[in-house]
PDB file of C-alpha atoms in Angstrom:
ATOM      1  CA  TRP H 356      -0.123  10.137 -26.773  1.00 78.00           C
ATOM      2  CA  ALA H 357      -0.609  13.796 -26.448  1.00 81.00           C
ATOM      3  CA  GLY H 358      -3.303  13.480 -23.939  1.00 83.00           C
ATOM      4  CA  ILE H 359      -0.681  11.638 -22.138  1.00 84.00           C
ATOM      5  CA  LEU H 360       1.607  14.564 -22.528  1.00 84.00           C
ATOM      6  CA  VAL H 361      -0.184  16.781 -20.868  1.00 83.00           C
ATOM      7  CA  ALA H 362      -1.374  15.045 -18.597  1.00 81.00           C
ATOM      8  CA  LEU H 363       1.989  14.648 -16.890  1.00 81.00           C
ATOM      9  CA  VAL H 364       2.654  17.833 -17.218  1.00 79.00           C
ATOM     10  CA  VAL H 365       0.029  19.985 -16.649  1.00 75.00           C
ATOM     11  CA  GLY H 366      -2.254  17.044 -15.215  1.00 73.00           C
ATOM     12  CA  ASP H 367      -5.106  17.747 -17.855  1.00 74.00           C
ATOM     13  CA  GLN H 368      -6.153  14.544 -18.261  1.00 76.00           C
ATOM     14  CA  ARG H 369      -9.600  15.422 -20.343  1.00 80.00           C
ATOM     15  CA  ALA H 370      -7.658  14.711 -23.747  1.00 78.00           C
ATOM     16  CA  ILE H 371      -6.686  10.857 -22.774  1.00 83.00           C
ATOM     17  CA  GLN H 372      -8.636   8.417 -25.672  1.00 80.00           C
ATOM     18  CA  GLY H 373     -10.939   6.834 -23.786  1.00 80.00           C
ATOM     19  CA  ASP H 374      -9.566   3.287 -25.064  1.00 85.00           C
ATOM     20  CA  LEU H 375      -5.946   4.248 -23.136  1.00 86.00           C
ATOM     21  CA  TRP H 376      -8.089   4.547 -20.143  1.00 83.00           C
ATOM     22  CA  THR H 377      -9.556   0.821 -20.248  1.00 85.00           C
ATOM     23  CA  THR H 378      -5.946  -0.311 -20.373  1.00 87.00           C
ATOM     24  CA  PHE H 379      -4.414   2.033 -17.180  1.00 85.00           C
ATOM     25  CA  ASN H 380      -7.372   0.460 -15.377  1.00 82.00           C
ATOM     26  CA  ARG H 381      -6.739  -3.544 -16.765  1.00 85.00           C
ATOM     27  CA  THR H 382      -2.904  -2.866 -16.147  1.00 86.00           C
ATOM     28  CA  GLY H 383      -3.124  -1.117 -12.324  1.00 82.00           C
ATOM     29  CA  THR H 384      -1.591   1.967 -14.267  1.00 82.00           C
ATOM     30  CA  THR H 385      -3.542   4.717 -14.581  1.00 79.00           C
ATOM     31  CA  HIS H 386      -2.268   6.540 -10.988  1.00 76.00           C
ATOM     32  CA  LEU H 387       1.163   7.039 -13.384  1.00 79.00           C
ATOM     33  CA  MET H 388      -1.554   9.155 -16.186  1.00 78.00           C
ATOM     34  CA  SER H 389      -1.306  12.243 -13.164  1.00 71.00           C
ATOM     35  CA  ILE H 390       0.785  14.093 -12.018  1.00 72.00           C
ATOM     36  CA  SER H 391       1.167  12.429  -8.429  1.00 70.00           C
ATOM     37  CA  GLY H 392       2.680  11.873  -5.749  1.00 74.00           C
ATOM     38  CA  LEU H 393       5.324   9.552  -7.266  1.00 74.00           C
ATOM     39  CA  HIS H 394       6.322  12.536  -9.906  1.00 78.00           C
ATOM     40  CA  VAL H 395       6.122  14.987  -7.522  1.00 85.00           C
ATOM     41  CA  THR H 396       8.833  12.807  -5.673  1.00 85.00           C
ATOM     42  CA  MET H 397      10.865  13.185  -8.678  1.00 82.00           C
ATOM     43  CA  VAL H 398      10.910  16.622  -9.326  1.00 85.00           C
ATOM     44  CA  ALA H 399      11.588  17.633  -5.944  1.00 90.00           C
ATOM     45  CA  ALA H 400      14.584  14.571  -5.768  1.00 89.00           C
ATOM     46  CA  LEU H 401      16.036  15.894  -8.441  1.00 86.00           C
ATOM     47  CA  PHE H 402      15.907  19.715  -7.745  1.00 89.00           C
ATOM     48  CA  GLY H 403      17.058  18.697  -4.402  1.00 92.00           C
ATOM     49  CA  LEU H 404      20.285  16.835  -6.251  1.00 91.00           C
ATOM     50  CA  LEU H 405      21.275  20.057  -8.644  1.00 91.00           C
ATOM     51  CA  VAL H 406      21.131  22.810  -6.214  1.00 91.00           C
ATOM     52  CA  GLY H 407      23.765  20.336  -4.183  1.00 91.00           C
ATOM     53  CA  ALA H 408      25.505  18.947  -6.120  1.00 91.00           C
ATOM     54  CA  LEU H 409      25.840  23.295  -7.719  1.00 92.00           C
ATOM     55  CA  TRP H 410      25.761  24.380  -3.830  1.00 91.00           C
ATOM     56  CA  ARG H 411      28.958  22.027  -2.752  1.00 89.00           C
ATOM     57  CA  ARG H 412      30.701  23.391  -5.695  1.00 90.00           C
ATOM     58  CA  VAL H 413      30.600  27.371  -4.178  1.00 87.00           C
ATOM     59  CA  PRO H 414      32.451  27.970  -1.068  1.00 86.00           C
ATOM     60  CA  ALA H 415      30.795  30.727   0.189  1.00 86.00           C
ATOM     61  CA  LEU H 416      27.945  29.819  -0.258  1.00 85.00           C
ATOM     62  CA  ALA H 417      28.297  26.157   0.978  1.00 83.00           C
ATOM     63  CA  LEU H 418      29.922  28.293   4.556  1.00 85.00           C
ATOM     64  CA  ARG H 419      26.883  30.017   4.821  1.00 87.00           C
ATOM     65  CA  LEU H 420      24.148  26.525   4.666  1.00 86.00           C
ATOM     66  CA  PRO H 421      25.233  23.737   4.272  1.00 88.00           C
ATOM     67  CA  ALA H 422      24.551  21.416   1.520  1.00 88.00           C
ATOM     68  CA  GLN H 423      22.603  19.443   2.230  1.00 89.00           C
ATOM     69  CA  ARG H 424      19.459  22.419   3.701  1.00 89.00           C
ATOM     70  CA  ALA H 425      20.034  24.126   0.582  1.00 91.00           C
ATOM     71  CA  ALA H 426      19.343  20.810  -1.269  1.00 92.00           C
ATOM     72  CA  LEU H 427      16.039  20.073   0.863  1.00 92.00           C
ATOM     73  CA  LEU H 428      15.005  23.459   0.622  1.00 92.00           C
ATOM     74  CA  ALA H 429      15.008  23.361  -2.709  1.00 92.00           C
ATOM     75  CA  ALA H 430      13.639  20.060  -3.068  1.00 93.00           C
ATOM     76  CA  CYS H 431      10.520  21.687  -1.025  1.00 92.00           C
ATOM     77  CA  LEU H 432       9.894  24.771  -3.455  1.00 93.00           C
ATOM     78  CA  ALA H 433      10.502  22.451  -7.090  1.00 91.00           C
ATOM     79  CA  ALA H 434       7.468  19.768  -5.038  1.00 90.00           C
ATOM     80  CA  PHE H 435       5.124  23.156  -4.130  1.00 92.00           C
ATOM     81  CA  PHE H 436       5.741  25.008  -7.292  1.00 89.00           C
ATOM     82  CA  TYR H 437       5.156  21.480  -9.169  1.00 85.00           C
ATOM     83  CA  ALA H 438       1.600  21.099  -7.010  1.00 85.00           C
ATOM     84  CA  LEU H 439       0.612  24.383  -8.101  1.00 84.00           C
ATOM     85  CA  LEU H 440       1.380  23.507 -11.799  1.00 78.00           C
ATOM     86  CA  ALA H 441      -1.440  20.077 -10.933  1.00 75.00           C
ATOM     87  CA  GLY H 442      -3.897  22.399  -9.411  1.00 76.00           C
ATOM     88  CA  PHE H 443      -3.003  21.306  -6.205  1.00 78.00           C
ATOM     89  CA  ALA H 444      -4.853  18.626  -6.209  1.00 72.00           C
ATOM     90  CA  VAL H 445      -5.032  16.503  -3.189  1.00 70.00           C
ATOM     91  CA  PRO H 446      -2.574  13.425  -3.764  1.00 72.00           C
ATOM     92  CA  ALA H 447      -0.305  16.624  -4.392  1.00 78.00           C
ATOM     93  CA  GLN H 448      -1.093  17.735  -0.822  1.00 78.00           C
ATOM     94  CA  ARG H 449      -0.537  15.087   0.723  1.00 76.00           C
ATOM     95  CA  THR H 450       2.585  14.363  -1.100  1.00 81.00           C
ATOM     96  CA  LEU H 451       4.055  17.822  -0.268  1.00 86.00           C
ATOM     97  CA  TYR H 452       3.359  18.049   2.737  1.00 84.00           C
ATOM     98  CA  MET H 453       4.603  15.093   3.466  1.00 81.00           C
ATOM     99  CA  LEU H 454       7.670  16.032   1.845  1.00 87.00           C
ATOM    100  CA  MET H 455       7.959  19.081   3.871  1.00 88.00           C
ATOM    101  CA  VAL H 456       7.713  16.680   7.110  1.00 84.00           C
ATOM    102  CA  ALA H 457      10.861  14.868   5.671  1.00 84.00           C
ATOM    103  CA  ALA H 458      12.933  17.657   4.988  1.00 88.00           C
ATOM    104  CA  LEU H 459      12.227  18.763   8.509  1.00 87.00           C
ATOM    105  CA  ALA H 460      13.403  15.747  10.417  1.00 82.00           C
ATOM    106  CA  GLN H 461      16.674  15.212   7.990  1.00 82.00           C
ATOM    107  CA  SER H 462      17.388  19.153   8.998  1.00 82.00           C
ATOM    108  CA  SER H 463      16.756  18.851  12.521  1.00 80.00           C
ATOM    109  CA  GLY H 464      20.370  17.185  12.475  1.00 76.00           C
ATOM    110  CA  ARG H 465      18.308  14.181  15.238  1.00 77.00           C
ATOM    111  CA  VAL H 466      18.002  10.794  13.820  1.00 76.00           C
ATOM    112  CA  ILE H 467      14.056  10.165  13.743  1.00 77.00           C
ATOM    113  CA  ALA H 468      12.431   6.713  13.005  1.00 80.00           C
ATOM    114  CA  PRO H 469      10.931   6.633   9.084  1.00 80.00           C
ATOM    115  CA  SER H 470       7.358   5.095  10.386  1.00 82.00           C
ATOM    116  CA  ARG H 471       7.685   8.269  12.840  1.00 83.00           C
ATOM    117  CA  THR H 472       8.028  10.577   9.563  1.00 80.00           C
ATOM    118  CA  LEU H 473       5.198   8.812   8.456  1.00 82.00           C
ATOM    119  CA  GLY H 474       3.690   9.162  11.467  1.00 86.00           C
ATOM    120  CA  LEU H 475       3.998  13.019  11.580  1.00 84.00           C
ATOM    121  CA  ALA H 476       2.898  13.523   8.058  1.00 82.00           C
ATOM    122  CA  LEU H 477       0.027  11.727   8.464  1.00 85.00           C
ATOM    123  CA  LEU H 478      -1.662  13.853  10.835  1.00 88.00           C
ATOM    124  CA  VAL H 479      -0.350  17.123   9.487  1.00 85.00           C
ATOM    125  CA  VAL H 480      -2.497  16.100   6.550  1.00 82.00           C
ATOM    126  CA  LEU H 481      -5.197  15.394   9.134  1.00 87.00           C
ATOM    127  CA  LEU H 482      -4.721  18.684  10.640  1.00 88.00           C
ATOM    128  CA  ILE H 483      -5.199  20.709   7.660  1.00 84.00           C
ATOM    129  CA  ASP H 484      -7.297  18.255   5.238  1.00 83.00           C
ATOM    130  CA  PRO H 485      -9.429  16.514   8.322  1.00 87.00           C
ATOM    131  CA  TRP H 486     -12.031  15.047   5.301  1.00 86.00           C
ATOM    132  CA  ALA H 487      -9.438  13.322   3.279  1.00 81.00           C
ATOM    133  CA  ALA H 488      -9.246  10.110   5.234  1.00 83.00           C
ATOM    134  CA  LEU H 489     -13.043   9.498   2.877  1.00 83.00           C
ATOM    135  CA  ALA H 490     -10.203   9.071  -0.184  1.00 79.00           C
ATOM    136  CA  ALA H 491      -9.180   6.768  -1.753  1.00 76.00           C
ATOM    137  CA  GLY H 492      -5.661   7.822  -2.144  1.00 75.00           C
ATOM    138  CA  PHE H 493      -5.138   8.729   1.650  1.00 80.00           C
ATOM    139  CA  TRP H 494      -4.579   4.751   2.397  1.00 82.00           C
ATOM    140  CA  LEU H 495      -3.861   4.428  -1.077  1.00 77.00           C
ATOM    141  CA  SER H 496      -0.626   6.236   0.021  1.00 78.00           C
ATOM    142  CA  PHE H 497       0.089   6.121   3.202  1.00 82.00           C
ATOM    143  CA  GLY H 498      -0.349   2.352   2.868  1.00 82.00           C
ATOM    144  CA  ALA H 499       1.866   2.211  -0.067  1.00 78.00           C
ATOM    145  CA  VAL H 500       4.537   4.083   2.183  1.00 81.00           C
ATOM    146  CA  GLY H 501       4.228   1.956   5.225  1.00 83.00           C
ATOM    147  CA  ALA H 502       4.449  -1.044   3.087  1.00 81.00           C
ATOM    148  CA  LEU H 503       7.463  -0.366   2.150  1.00 79.00           C
ATOM    149  CA  LEU H 504       9.001   1.423   4.594  1.00 80.00           C
ATOM    150  CA  TYR H 505       8.373  -1.737   6.479  1.00 80.00           C
ATOM    151  CA  VAL H 506       9.933  -3.992   3.881  1.00 79.00           C
ATOM    152  CA  GLY H 507      12.324  -1.762   2.320  1.00 73.00           C
ATOM    153  CA  ALA H 508      15.311  -1.289   5.276  1.00 67.00           C
ATOM    154  CA  ALA H 509      15.918  -5.015   4.622  1.00 68.00           C
ATOM    155  CA  VAL H 510      15.177  -4.972   1.349  1.00 70.00           C
ATOM    156  CA  VAL H 511      17.229  -2.843   0.589  1.00 65.00           C
ATOM    157  CA  GLY H 512      20.257  -3.855   2.187  1.00 63.00           C
ATOM    158  CA  GLU H 513      20.262  -7.056   1.215  1.00 63.00           C
ATOM    159  CA  ALA H 514      20.258  -5.975  -2.570  1.00 57.00           C
ATOM    160  CA  GLY H 515      23.225  -4.185  -1.474  1.00 58.00           C
ATOM    161  CA  LYS H 516      25.796  -7.337  -1.016  1.00 64.00           C
ATOM    162  CA  GLY H 517      24.044  -9.055  -3.910  1.00 63.00           C
ATOM    163  CA  GLY H 518      24.512  -9.010  -7.573  1.00 68.00           C
ATOM    164  CA  TRP H 519      21.725  -8.143 -10.200  1.00 67.00           C
ATOM    165  CA  ARG H 520      20.085 -11.423  -9.310  1.00 72.00           C
ATOM    166  CA  ALA H 521      19.997  -9.894  -5.933  1.00 70.00           C
ATOM    167  CA  LYS H 522      18.915  -6.652  -6.877  1.00 71.00           C
ATOM    168  CA  LEU H 523      16.029  -7.965  -9.187  1.00 72.00           C
ATOM    169  CA  ARG H 524      14.266 -10.288  -6.055  1.00 73.00           C
ATOM    170  CA  ALA H 525      14.456  -6.720  -4.057  1.00 73.00           C
ATOM    171  CA  TRP H 526      12.439  -5.131  -6.809  1.00 71.00           C
ATOM    172  CA  GLY H 527      10.113  -7.672  -7.614  1.00 71.00           C
ATOM    173  CA  VAL H 528       9.130  -7.789  -3.065  1.00 75.00           C
ATOM    174  CA  VAL H 529       9.378  -3.758  -3.005  1.00 74.00           C
ATOM    175  CA  GLN H 530       6.448  -3.794  -5.873  1.00 72.00           C
ATOM    176  CA  TRP H 531       4.576  -6.885  -3.892  1.00 74.00           C
ATOM    177  CA  ALA H 532       4.577  -4.890  -0.655  1.00 75.00           C
ATOM    178  CA  ALA H 533       2.786  -1.920  -2.353  1.00 73.00           C
ATOM    179  CA  THR H 534       0.604  -3.915  -4.466  1.00 75.00           C
ATOM    180  CA  LEU H 535      -1.027  -5.941  -0.886  1.00 77.00           C
ATOM    181  CA  ALA H 536      -0.836  -3.213   0.560  1.00 76.00           C
ATOM    182  CA  SER H 537      -3.034  -2.263  -1.640  1.00 76.00           C
ATOM    183  CA  LEU H 538      -5.046  -4.977  -2.489  1.00 78.00           C
ATOM    184  CA  PRO H 539      -7.823  -4.536   0.395  1.00 82.00           C
ATOM    185  CA  VAL H 540      -8.437  -0.978  -0.326  1.00 76.00           C
ATOM    186  CA  LEU H 541      -8.914  -1.095  -3.946  1.00 75.00           C
ATOM    187  CA  LEU H 542     -10.894  -3.728  -3.711  1.00 78.00           C
ATOM    188  CA  LEU H 543     -13.256  -2.503  -0.747  1.00 81.00           C
ATOM    189  CA  VAL H 544     -13.950   0.758  -3.076  1.00 74.00           C
ATOM    190  CA  PHE H 545     -13.241  -0.251  -6.686  1.00 74.00           C
ATOM    191  CA  GLN H 546     -14.207  -3.256  -6.742  1.00 77.00           C
ATOM    192  CA  GLN H 547     -11.740  -4.411  -8.912  1.00 77.00           C
ATOM    193  CA  PHE H 548      -7.657  -5.361  -8.795  1.00 78.00           C
ATOM    194  CA  SER H 549      -5.193  -6.305 -11.962  1.00 79.00           C
ATOM    195  CA  LEU H 550      -3.424  -9.338 -11.600  1.00 81.00           C
ATOM    196  CA  VAL H 551      -0.576  -8.233 -14.043  1.00 83.00           C
ATOM    197  CA  SER H 552      -0.243  -4.558 -11.393  1.00 81.00           C
ATOM    198  CA  PRO H 553       2.691  -5.720 -10.208  1.00 79.00           C
ATOM    199  CA  LEU H 554       5.121  -6.897 -13.613  1.00 83.00           C
ATOM    200  CA  ALA H 555       3.627  -3.767 -15.262  1.00 85.00           C
ATOM    201  CA  ASN H 556       4.148  -1.389 -12.493  1.00 82.00           C
ATOM    202  CA  ALA H 557       7.354  -2.434 -12.667  1.00 80.00           C
ATOM    203  CA  LEU H 558       8.505  -1.974 -16.062  1.00 85.00           C
ATOM    204  CA  ALA H 559       5.531   1.034 -16.524  1.00 86.00           C
ATOM    205  CA  ILE H 560       7.448   2.987 -13.175  1.00 81.00           C
ATOM    206  CA  PRO H 561      11.262   3.395 -14.117  1.00 81.00           C
ATOM    207  CA  VAL H 562       9.642   4.340 -17.403  1.00 87.00           C
ATOM    208  CA  VAL H 563       7.446   7.400 -16.975  1.00 85.00           C
ATOM    209  CA  SER H 564       8.803   8.516 -13.539  1.00 79.00           C
ATOM    210  CA  PHE H 565      12.581   9.139 -14.918  1.00 81.00           C
ATOM    211  CA  ILE H 566      11.902   8.738 -19.179  1.00 87.00           C
ATOM    212  CA  VAL H 567       8.312  10.132 -20.360  1.00 87.00           C
ATOM    213  CA  THR H 568       7.775  12.510 -17.488  1.00 83.00           C
ATOM    214  CA  PRO H 569      11.390  14.372 -17.595  1.00 83.00           C
ATOM    215  CA  LEU H 570      10.833  14.471 -21.545  1.00 87.00           C
ATOM    216  CA  ALA H 571       7.459  15.985 -20.998  1.00 85.00           C
ATOM    217  CA  LEU H 572       8.075  18.302 -18.943  1.00 82.00           C
ATOM    218  CA  LEU H 573      11.790  19.271 -20.718  1.00 85.00           C
ATOM    219  CA  ALA H 574       9.244  19.420 -23.758  1.00 85.00           C
ATOM    220  CA  ALA H 575       6.979  22.276 -21.786  1.00 82.00           C
ATOM    221  CA  VAL H 576       9.776  24.770 -21.508  1.00 82.00           C
ATOM    222  CA  ILE H 577      11.655  24.049 -24.466  1.00 86.00           C
ATOM    223  CA  PRO H 578       9.152  23.946 -27.491  1.00 81.00           C
ATOM    224  CA  TRP H 579      11.808  21.518 -29.503  1.00 85.00           C
ATOM    225  CA  TRP H 580       9.458  18.874 -31.512  1.00 82.00           C
ATOM    226  CA  PRO H 581      11.775  15.975 -31.046  1.00 86.00           C
ATOM    227  CA  ILE H 582      12.206  16.030 -27.135  1.00 84.00           C
ATOM    228  CA  ALA H 583       7.974  15.663 -27.760  1.00 79.00           C
TER     229      ALA H 583
END
């Protein structure tokens, strides 16, 4: 699994064996084996939460700058440096621009609709890289995010009122929304689609994002073999 850990930490996928790529392709989980938008967002959220929690405990800092804005700034800086670590690839750049637009919208003090935030991020990406519209990842990322925003509000509201069954149903609806949004692009560009992708990603996304990737990053900072 060394190749996977290297890919998750520094974005170098050359050490991943061919039979593993076959498995990832058949299960629709190849997007998890690189530093993509999911991982950049996760790192940004983690640093934002940590800085925000520590900032609130120091009154002098909180009086100079609200903890929420400090957390947003830390999240953007973490996303920037993590994108640099990944070689500043196009998916990482797209995620960085989207996060910055969302952070500016959040810190502006106005109530901005998520759809408008997504539209502004789309505009920024196209202004910086007009050729991004020719990449499949452009349509996959914005299409998936748009689908999640479309179903997200209703699903989260229902899950908050119900028990574990409502939460499980909400997770399933979110998975299918992202899958159906990416289906046309996958069929058009790659001429294939994994039927088990929603189920595989429902398990793989939490495991890789919240367990494997943080531990891989920690192992890169602290070279203690049990972590790896």
